[in-house]
Short mmCIF file of C-alpha atoms and ligand atoms in Angstrom, two decimals:
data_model
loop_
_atom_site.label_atom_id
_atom_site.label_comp_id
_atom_site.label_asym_id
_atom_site.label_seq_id
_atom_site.Cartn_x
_atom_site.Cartn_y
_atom_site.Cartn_z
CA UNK I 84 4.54 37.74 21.66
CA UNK I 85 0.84 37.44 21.50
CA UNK I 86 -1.10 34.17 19.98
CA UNK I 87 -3.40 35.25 16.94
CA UNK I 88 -7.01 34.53 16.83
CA UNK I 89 -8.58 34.33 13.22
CA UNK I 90 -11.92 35.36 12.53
CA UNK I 91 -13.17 34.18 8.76
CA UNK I 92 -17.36 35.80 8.08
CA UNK I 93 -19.46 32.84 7.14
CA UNK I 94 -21.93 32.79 3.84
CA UNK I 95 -25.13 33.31 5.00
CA UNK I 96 -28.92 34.41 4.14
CA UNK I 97 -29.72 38.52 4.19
CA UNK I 98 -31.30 38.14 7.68
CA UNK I 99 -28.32 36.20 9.83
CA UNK I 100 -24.75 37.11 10.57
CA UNK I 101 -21.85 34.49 11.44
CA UNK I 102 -18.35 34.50 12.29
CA UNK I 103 -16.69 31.31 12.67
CA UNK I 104 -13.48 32.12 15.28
CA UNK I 105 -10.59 30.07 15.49
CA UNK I 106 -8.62 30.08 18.53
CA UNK I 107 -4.85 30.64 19.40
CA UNK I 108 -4.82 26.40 19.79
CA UNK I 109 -7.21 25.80 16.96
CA UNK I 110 -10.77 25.74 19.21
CA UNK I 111 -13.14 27.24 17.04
CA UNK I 112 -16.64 29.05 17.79
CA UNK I 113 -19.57 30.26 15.53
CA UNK I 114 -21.47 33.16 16.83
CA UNK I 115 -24.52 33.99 14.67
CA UNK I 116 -26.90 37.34 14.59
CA UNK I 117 -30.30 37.21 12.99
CA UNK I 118 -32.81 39.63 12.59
CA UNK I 119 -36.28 40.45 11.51
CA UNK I 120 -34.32 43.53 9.45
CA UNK I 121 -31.44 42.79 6.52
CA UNK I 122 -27.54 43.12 8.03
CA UNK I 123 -24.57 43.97 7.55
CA UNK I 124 -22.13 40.80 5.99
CA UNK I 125 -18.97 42.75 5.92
CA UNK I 126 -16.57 42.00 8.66
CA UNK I 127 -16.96 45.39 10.58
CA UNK I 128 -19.80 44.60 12.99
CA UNK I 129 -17.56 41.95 14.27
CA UNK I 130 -14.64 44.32 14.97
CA UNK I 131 -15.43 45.39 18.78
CA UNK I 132 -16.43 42.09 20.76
CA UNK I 133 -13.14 40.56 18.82
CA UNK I 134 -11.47 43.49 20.07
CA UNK I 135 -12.58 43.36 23.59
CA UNK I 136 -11.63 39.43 23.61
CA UNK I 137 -8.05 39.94 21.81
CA UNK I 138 -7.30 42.15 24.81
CA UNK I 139 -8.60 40.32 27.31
CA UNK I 140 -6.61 36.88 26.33
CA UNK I 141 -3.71 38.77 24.65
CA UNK I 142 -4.66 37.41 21.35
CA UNK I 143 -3.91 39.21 18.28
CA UNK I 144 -6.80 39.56 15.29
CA UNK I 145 -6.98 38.60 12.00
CA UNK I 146 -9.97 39.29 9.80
CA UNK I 147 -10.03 37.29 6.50
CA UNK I 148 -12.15 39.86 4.91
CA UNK I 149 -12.26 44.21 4.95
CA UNK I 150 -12.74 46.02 7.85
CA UNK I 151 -14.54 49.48 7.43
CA UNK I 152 -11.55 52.29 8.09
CA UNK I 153 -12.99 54.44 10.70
CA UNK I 154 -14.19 51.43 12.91
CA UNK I 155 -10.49 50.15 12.36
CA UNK I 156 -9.10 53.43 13.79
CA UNK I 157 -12.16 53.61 16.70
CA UNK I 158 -10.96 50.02 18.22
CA UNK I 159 -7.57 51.49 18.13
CA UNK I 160 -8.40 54.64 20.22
CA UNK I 161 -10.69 52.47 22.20
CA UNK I 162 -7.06 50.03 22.78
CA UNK I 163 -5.96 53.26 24.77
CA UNK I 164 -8.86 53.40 26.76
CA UNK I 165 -9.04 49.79 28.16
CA UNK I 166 -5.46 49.89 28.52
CA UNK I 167 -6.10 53.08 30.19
CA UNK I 168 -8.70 51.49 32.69
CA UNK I 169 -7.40 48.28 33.00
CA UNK I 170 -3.55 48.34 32.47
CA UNK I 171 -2.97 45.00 34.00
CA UNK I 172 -6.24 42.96 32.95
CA UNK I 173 -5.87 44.44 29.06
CA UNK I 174 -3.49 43.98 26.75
CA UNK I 175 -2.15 45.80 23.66
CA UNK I 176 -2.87 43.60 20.45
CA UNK I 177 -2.37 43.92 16.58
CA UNK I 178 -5.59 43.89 14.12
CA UNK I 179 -4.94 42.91 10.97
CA UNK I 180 -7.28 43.63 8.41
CA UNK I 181 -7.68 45.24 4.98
CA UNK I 182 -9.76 48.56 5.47
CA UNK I 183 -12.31 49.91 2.98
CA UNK I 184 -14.60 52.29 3.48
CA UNK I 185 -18.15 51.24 4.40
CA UNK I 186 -21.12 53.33 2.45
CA UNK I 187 -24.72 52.69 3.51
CA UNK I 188 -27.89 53.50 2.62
CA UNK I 189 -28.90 53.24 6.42
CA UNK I 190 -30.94 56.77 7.42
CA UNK I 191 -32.30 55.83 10.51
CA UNK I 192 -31.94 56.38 14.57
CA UNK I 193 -32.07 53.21 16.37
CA UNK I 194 -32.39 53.13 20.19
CA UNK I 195 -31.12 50.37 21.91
CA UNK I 196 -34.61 49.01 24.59
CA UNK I 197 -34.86 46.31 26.45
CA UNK I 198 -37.78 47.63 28.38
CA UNK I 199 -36.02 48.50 31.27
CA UNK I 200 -35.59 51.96 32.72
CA UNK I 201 -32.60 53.54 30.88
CA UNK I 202 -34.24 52.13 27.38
CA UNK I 203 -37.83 53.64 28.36
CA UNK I 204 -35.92 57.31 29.65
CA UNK I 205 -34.21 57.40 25.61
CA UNK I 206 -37.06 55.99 23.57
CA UNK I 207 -39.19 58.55 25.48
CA UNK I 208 -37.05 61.41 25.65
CA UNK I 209 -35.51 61.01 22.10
CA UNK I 210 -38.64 59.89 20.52
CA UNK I 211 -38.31 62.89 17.88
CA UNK I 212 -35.55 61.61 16.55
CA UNK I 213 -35.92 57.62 16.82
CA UNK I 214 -36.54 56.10 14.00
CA UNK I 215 -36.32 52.28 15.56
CA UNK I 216 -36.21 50.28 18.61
CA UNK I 217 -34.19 47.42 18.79
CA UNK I 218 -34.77 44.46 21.06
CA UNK I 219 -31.44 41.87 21.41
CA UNK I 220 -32.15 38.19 23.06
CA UNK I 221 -29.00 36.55 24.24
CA UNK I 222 -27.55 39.74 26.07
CA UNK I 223 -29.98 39.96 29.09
CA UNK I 224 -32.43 37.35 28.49
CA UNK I 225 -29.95 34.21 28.01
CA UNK I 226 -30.06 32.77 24.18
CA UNK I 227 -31.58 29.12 25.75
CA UNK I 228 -34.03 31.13 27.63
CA UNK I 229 -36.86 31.06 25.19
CA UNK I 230 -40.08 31.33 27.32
CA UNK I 231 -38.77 34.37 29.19
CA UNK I 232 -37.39 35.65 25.74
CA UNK I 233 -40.27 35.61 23.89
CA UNK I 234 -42.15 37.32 27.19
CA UNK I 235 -40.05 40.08 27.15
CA UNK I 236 -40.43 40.14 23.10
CA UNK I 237 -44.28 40.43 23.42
CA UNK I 238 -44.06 43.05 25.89
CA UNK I 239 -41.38 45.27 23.87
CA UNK I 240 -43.70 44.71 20.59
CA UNK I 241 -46.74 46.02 22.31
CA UNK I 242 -44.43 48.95 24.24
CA UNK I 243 -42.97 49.93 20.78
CA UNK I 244 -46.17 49.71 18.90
CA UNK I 245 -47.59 52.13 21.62
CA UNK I 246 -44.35 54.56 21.37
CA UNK I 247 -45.13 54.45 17.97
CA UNK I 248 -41.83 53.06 16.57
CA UNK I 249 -41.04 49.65 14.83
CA UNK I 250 -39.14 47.24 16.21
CA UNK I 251 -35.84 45.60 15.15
CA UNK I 252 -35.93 41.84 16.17
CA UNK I 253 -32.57 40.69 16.83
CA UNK I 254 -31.42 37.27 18.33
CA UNK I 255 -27.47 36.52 18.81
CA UNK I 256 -25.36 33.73 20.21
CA UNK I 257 -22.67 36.37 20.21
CA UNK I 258 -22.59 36.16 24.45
CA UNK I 259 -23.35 32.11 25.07
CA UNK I 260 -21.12 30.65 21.88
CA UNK I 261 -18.26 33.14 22.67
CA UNK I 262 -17.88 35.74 25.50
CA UNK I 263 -19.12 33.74 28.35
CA UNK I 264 -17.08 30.56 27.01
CA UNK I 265 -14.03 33.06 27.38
CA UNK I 266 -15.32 33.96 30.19
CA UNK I 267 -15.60 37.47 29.65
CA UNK I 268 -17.02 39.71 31.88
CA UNK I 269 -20.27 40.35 30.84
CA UNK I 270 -21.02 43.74 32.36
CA UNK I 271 -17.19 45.45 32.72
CA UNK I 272 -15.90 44.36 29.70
CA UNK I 273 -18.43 42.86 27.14
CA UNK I 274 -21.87 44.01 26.87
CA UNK I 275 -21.03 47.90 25.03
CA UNK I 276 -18.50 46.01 22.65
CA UNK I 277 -21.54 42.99 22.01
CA UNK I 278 -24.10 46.08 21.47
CA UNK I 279 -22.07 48.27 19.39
CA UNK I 280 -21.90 44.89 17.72
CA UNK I 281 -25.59 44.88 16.82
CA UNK I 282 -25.55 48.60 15.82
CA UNK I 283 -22.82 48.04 13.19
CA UNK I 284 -25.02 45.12 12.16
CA UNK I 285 -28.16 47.39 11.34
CA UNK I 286 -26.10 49.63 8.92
CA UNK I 287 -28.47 49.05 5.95
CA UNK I 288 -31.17 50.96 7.88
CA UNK I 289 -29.66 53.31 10.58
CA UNK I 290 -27.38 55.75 10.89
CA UNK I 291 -27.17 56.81 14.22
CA UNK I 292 -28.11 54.05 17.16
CA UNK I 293 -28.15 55.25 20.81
CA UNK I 294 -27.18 53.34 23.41
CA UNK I 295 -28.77 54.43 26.62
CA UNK I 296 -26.69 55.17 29.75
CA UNK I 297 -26.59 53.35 33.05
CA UNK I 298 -25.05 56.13 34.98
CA UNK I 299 -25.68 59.64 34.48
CA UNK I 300 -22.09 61.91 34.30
CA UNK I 301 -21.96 62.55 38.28
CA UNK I 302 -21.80 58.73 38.50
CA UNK I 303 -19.54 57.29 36.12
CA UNK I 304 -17.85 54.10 36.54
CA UNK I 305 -15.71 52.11 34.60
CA UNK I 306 -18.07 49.71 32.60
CA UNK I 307 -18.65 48.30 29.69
CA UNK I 308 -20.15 50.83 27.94
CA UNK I 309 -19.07 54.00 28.56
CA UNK I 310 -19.55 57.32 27.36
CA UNK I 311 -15.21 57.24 26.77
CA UNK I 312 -15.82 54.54 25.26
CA UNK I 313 -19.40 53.69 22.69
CA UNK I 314 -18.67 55.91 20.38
CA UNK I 315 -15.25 54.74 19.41
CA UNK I 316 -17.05 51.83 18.22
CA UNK I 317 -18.79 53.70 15.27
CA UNK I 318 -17.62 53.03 11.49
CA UNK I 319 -18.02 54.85 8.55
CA UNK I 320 -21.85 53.63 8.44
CA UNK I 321 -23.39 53.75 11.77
CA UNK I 322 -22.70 56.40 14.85
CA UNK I 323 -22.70 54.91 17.85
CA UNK I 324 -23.75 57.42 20.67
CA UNK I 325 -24.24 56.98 25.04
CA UNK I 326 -27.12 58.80 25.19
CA UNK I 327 -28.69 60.63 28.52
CA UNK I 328 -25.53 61.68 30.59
CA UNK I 329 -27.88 64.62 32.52
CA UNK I 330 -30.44 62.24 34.56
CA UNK I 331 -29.52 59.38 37.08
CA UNK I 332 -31.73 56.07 37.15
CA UNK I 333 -33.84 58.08 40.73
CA UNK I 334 -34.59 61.43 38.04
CA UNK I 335 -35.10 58.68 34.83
CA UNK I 336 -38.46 56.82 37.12
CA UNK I 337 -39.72 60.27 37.91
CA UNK I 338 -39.87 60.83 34.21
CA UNK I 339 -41.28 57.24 33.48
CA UNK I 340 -43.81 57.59 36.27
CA UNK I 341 -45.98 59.81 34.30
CA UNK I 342 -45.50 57.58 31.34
CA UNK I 343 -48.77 54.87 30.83
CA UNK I 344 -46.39 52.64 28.21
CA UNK I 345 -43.49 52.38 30.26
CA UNK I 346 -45.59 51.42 33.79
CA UNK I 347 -47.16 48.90 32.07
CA UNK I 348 -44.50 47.80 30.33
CA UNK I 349 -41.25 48.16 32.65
CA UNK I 350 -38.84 45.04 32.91
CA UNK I 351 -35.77 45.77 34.97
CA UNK I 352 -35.38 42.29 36.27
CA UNK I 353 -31.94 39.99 35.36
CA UNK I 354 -32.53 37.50 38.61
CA UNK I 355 -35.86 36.26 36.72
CA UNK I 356 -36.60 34.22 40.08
CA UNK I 357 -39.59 31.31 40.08
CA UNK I 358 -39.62 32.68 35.81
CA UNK I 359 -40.97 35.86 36.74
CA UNK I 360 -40.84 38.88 34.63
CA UNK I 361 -39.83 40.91 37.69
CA UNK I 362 -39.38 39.06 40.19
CA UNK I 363 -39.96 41.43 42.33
CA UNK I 364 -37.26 40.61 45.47
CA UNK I 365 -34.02 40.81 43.90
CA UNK I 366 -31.78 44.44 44.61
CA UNK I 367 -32.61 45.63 41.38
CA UNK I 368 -36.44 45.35 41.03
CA UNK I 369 -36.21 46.50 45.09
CA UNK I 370 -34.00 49.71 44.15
CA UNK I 371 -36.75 50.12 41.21
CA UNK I 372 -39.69 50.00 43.59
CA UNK I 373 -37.73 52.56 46.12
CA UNK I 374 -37.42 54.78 43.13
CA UNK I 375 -41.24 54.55 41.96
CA UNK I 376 -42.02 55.35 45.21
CA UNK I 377 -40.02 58.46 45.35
CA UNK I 378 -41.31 59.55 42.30
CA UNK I 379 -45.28 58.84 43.54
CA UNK I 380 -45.80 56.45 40.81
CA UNK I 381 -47.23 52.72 40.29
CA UNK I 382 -45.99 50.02 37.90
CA UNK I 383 -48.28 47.29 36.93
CA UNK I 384 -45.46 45.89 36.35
CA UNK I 385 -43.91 45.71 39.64
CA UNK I 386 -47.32 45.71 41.89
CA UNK I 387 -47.64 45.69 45.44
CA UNK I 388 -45.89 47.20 48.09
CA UNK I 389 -42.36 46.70 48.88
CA UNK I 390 -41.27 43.00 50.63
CA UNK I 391 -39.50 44.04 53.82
CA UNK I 392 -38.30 40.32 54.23
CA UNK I 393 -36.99 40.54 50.90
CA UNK I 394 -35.39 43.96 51.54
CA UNK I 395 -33.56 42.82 54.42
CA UNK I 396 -31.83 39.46 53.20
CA UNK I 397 -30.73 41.38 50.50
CA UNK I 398 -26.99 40.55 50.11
CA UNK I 399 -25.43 43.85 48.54
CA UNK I 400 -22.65 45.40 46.92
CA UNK I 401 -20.95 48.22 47.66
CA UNK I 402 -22.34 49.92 44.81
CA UNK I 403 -26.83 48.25 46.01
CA UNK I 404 -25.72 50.32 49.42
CA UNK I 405 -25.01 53.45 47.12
CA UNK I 406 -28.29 53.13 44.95
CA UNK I 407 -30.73 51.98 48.00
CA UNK I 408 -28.94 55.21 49.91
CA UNK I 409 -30.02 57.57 47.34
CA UNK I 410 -33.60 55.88 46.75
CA UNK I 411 -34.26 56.33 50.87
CA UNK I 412 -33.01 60.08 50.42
CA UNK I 413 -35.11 60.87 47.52
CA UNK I 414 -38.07 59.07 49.75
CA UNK I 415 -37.25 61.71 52.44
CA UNK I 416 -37.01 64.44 50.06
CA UNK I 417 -40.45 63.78 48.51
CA UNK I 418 -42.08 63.51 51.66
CA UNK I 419 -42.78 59.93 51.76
CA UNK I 420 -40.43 57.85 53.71
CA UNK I 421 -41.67 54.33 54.77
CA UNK I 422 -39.98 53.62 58.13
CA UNK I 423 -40.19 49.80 57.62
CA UNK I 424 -38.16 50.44 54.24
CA UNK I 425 -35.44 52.80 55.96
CA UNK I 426 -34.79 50.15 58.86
CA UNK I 427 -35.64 46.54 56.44
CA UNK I 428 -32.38 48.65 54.41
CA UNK I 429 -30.54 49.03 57.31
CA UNK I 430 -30.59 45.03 58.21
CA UNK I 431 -29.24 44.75 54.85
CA UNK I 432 -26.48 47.56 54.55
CA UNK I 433 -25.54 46.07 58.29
CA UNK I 434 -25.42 43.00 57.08
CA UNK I 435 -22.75 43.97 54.22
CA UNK I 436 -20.91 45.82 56.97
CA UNK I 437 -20.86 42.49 58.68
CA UNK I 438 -19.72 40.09 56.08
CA UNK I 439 -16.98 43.17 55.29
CA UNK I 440 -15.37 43.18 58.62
CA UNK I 441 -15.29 39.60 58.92
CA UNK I 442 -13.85 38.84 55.62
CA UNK I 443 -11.20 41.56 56.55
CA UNK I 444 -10.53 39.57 59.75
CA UNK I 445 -9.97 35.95 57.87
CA UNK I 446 -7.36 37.78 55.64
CA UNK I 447 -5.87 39.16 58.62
CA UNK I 448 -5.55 35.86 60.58
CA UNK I 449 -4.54 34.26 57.22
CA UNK I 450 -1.24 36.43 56.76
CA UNK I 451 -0.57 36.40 60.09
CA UNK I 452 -0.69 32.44 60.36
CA UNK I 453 1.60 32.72 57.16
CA UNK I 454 4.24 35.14 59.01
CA UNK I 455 3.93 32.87 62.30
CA UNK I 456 4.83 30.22 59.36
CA UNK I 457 7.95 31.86 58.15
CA UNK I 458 9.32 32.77 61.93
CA UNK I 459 8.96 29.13 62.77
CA UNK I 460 11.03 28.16 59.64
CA UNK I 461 13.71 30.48 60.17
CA UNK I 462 14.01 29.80 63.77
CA UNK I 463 14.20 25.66 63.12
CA UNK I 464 16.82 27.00 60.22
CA UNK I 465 19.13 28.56 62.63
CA UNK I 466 19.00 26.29 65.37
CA UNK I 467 20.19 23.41 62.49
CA UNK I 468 22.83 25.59 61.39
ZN1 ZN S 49 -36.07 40.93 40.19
#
């Protein structure tokens, strides 16, 4: 039988959010959501990342106050997709809550941007029907990280203004006062269930709010948000849609290359090294800079030409190896392949080769000490008997 975790909505002003959640052994947190726009106090737009936590920690939910009825039945369809994924890391959990159904004057089409290049590709390509741009500090951008916060902030103001759309100020504690202290993962199990969070929040203004893709359909991977899985999260209010299945990040930059706002504007950085906006070294503004060059563009916000030192001490993932891969062949295929950048890429994928075969080998040692272990054992137990 699973331990119960309550979750009670706090009083609050028209612009700020709170849920006060007690733990199975009487911990308690308070996350809080404010905005620049008025939000939703019912208990709906707390329904996924309680969901995604219950699961994880094989807590059940209680909500002290309604729930809206179609989010209610979305986190149970959305139940069968974790459990789905992650059969042995999820769990199945009761929600207890009374339902109502949620009516809202909300008319609008939010688009989720953080400046970076999935948010640019939507706000660009759905720009007839956006009707807002939202910007979130405390997913990305940690909630203590104010100077880089309100960085990114100024940038996205200026970027919307120039798109032509306002923007929806939002700052939560909903990632540093609860899913990282559960230590949820951040990026394969939290971040769609903390943004669908937000959307449900805006329900006195939007209808519809898009969250933009990370992988494109011929690249899918089980992560946090998920085109299985976003819209699951919508209630009776607000539709939550993945938007931009047809073009991968390589196709998205050749798109954003011939766009003035988003080269000045771009921000694809989470390393933040020395404060930076981009920093510039890190695999992701690297795999950005590959893909700008493909596409025979320049960002003023990445300038300069690519650091081959930097390139090859990358330490990669399987999945870097994938994206750096594809930005090399869409190099080639454009007719401008940098043979410093195809062999500084090399060091690195090497490199990850390297650290692969010699982690396989400690493993391999390691059992084999153990089963040396157990034949000594047994032999010194039949010689005593
Ligand atoms: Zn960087």
């Amino acid at each position: 039988m699973s331990s119960q975790m309550t979750v009670h909505v706090e009083d609050t002003d028209a612009h700020l959010i709170a849920a006060r959640i007690v733990m199975p052994l009487g911990a308690a947190a308070l996350a809080t959501t404010a905005s620049n726009y008025e939000l939703d106090h019912s208990a709906t737009p707390w329904l996924p990342p309680m969901l995604v936590a219950g699961m994880r920690k094989n807590w059940s939910i209680a909500f002290d106050s309604p729930v809206d009825s179609t989010a209610l039945r979305g986190a149970s369809a959305a139940q069968k997709v974790f459990l789905d994924w992650h059969p042995r890391r999820f769990h199945e959990i009761s929600v207890s809550a009374k339902p109502f159904d949620a009516m809202s004057d909300g008319r609008g089409v939010g688009c989720f941007f953080s400046g970076g290049v999935d948010s640019f590709y939507s706000a660009i390509t759905q720009s007839d029907r956006i009707t807002h741009l939202i910007f979130v500090h405390g997913f990305d951008i940690s909630a203590r990280n104010e100077d880089l916060a309100g960085r990114a902030l100024a940038s996205a103001r200026v970027a919307a203004a120039e798109l032509g759309k306002p923007l929806i100020e939002v700052k939560t504690t909903l990632r540093s006062a609860f899913g990282d202290r559960l230590l949820l993962d951040w990026g394969y199990d939290f971040h769609g269930a903390a943004l669908a969070h937000v959307a449900l929040a805006l329900s006195r203004h939007l209808r519809t709010v898009l969250i933009p893709s990370s992988n494109s359909r011929w690249d899918q991977v089980i992560w946090g948000s998920h085109p299985d899985l976003d819209p699951l999260w919508s209630s009776g209010s607000v539709t939550v849609e993945h938007d931009a299945l047809d073009e991968d990040r390589l196709g998205k930059l050749r798109r954003l290359g011939t766009d003035e706002t988003a080269m000045k504007h771009l921000r694809v950085c989470w390393e933040n090294r020395d404060g930076r906006f981009n920093c510039g070294v890190c695999v992701k503004c690297i795999r950005t800079k590959i893909g700008l060059a493909a596409a025979s563009a320049e960002s003023v916000a990445l300038p300069g030409p690519i650091d081959l030192d930097a390139v090859s001490s990358l330490l990669l993932t399987n999945r870097d190896c994938h994206h750096l891969r594809n930005g090399l062949a869409a190099m080639a295929d454009a007719g401008v392949t940098d043979e410093g950048v195809v062999a500084a890429v090399d060091v690195a994928i090497r490199r990850r080769h390297w650290r692969q075969a010699r982690s396989y080998l400690r493993r391999v040692r390691s059992v084999t000490i153990d089963f040396m272990q157990i034949r000594r054992r047994l032999q010194v137990g039949d010689t005593v008997r």
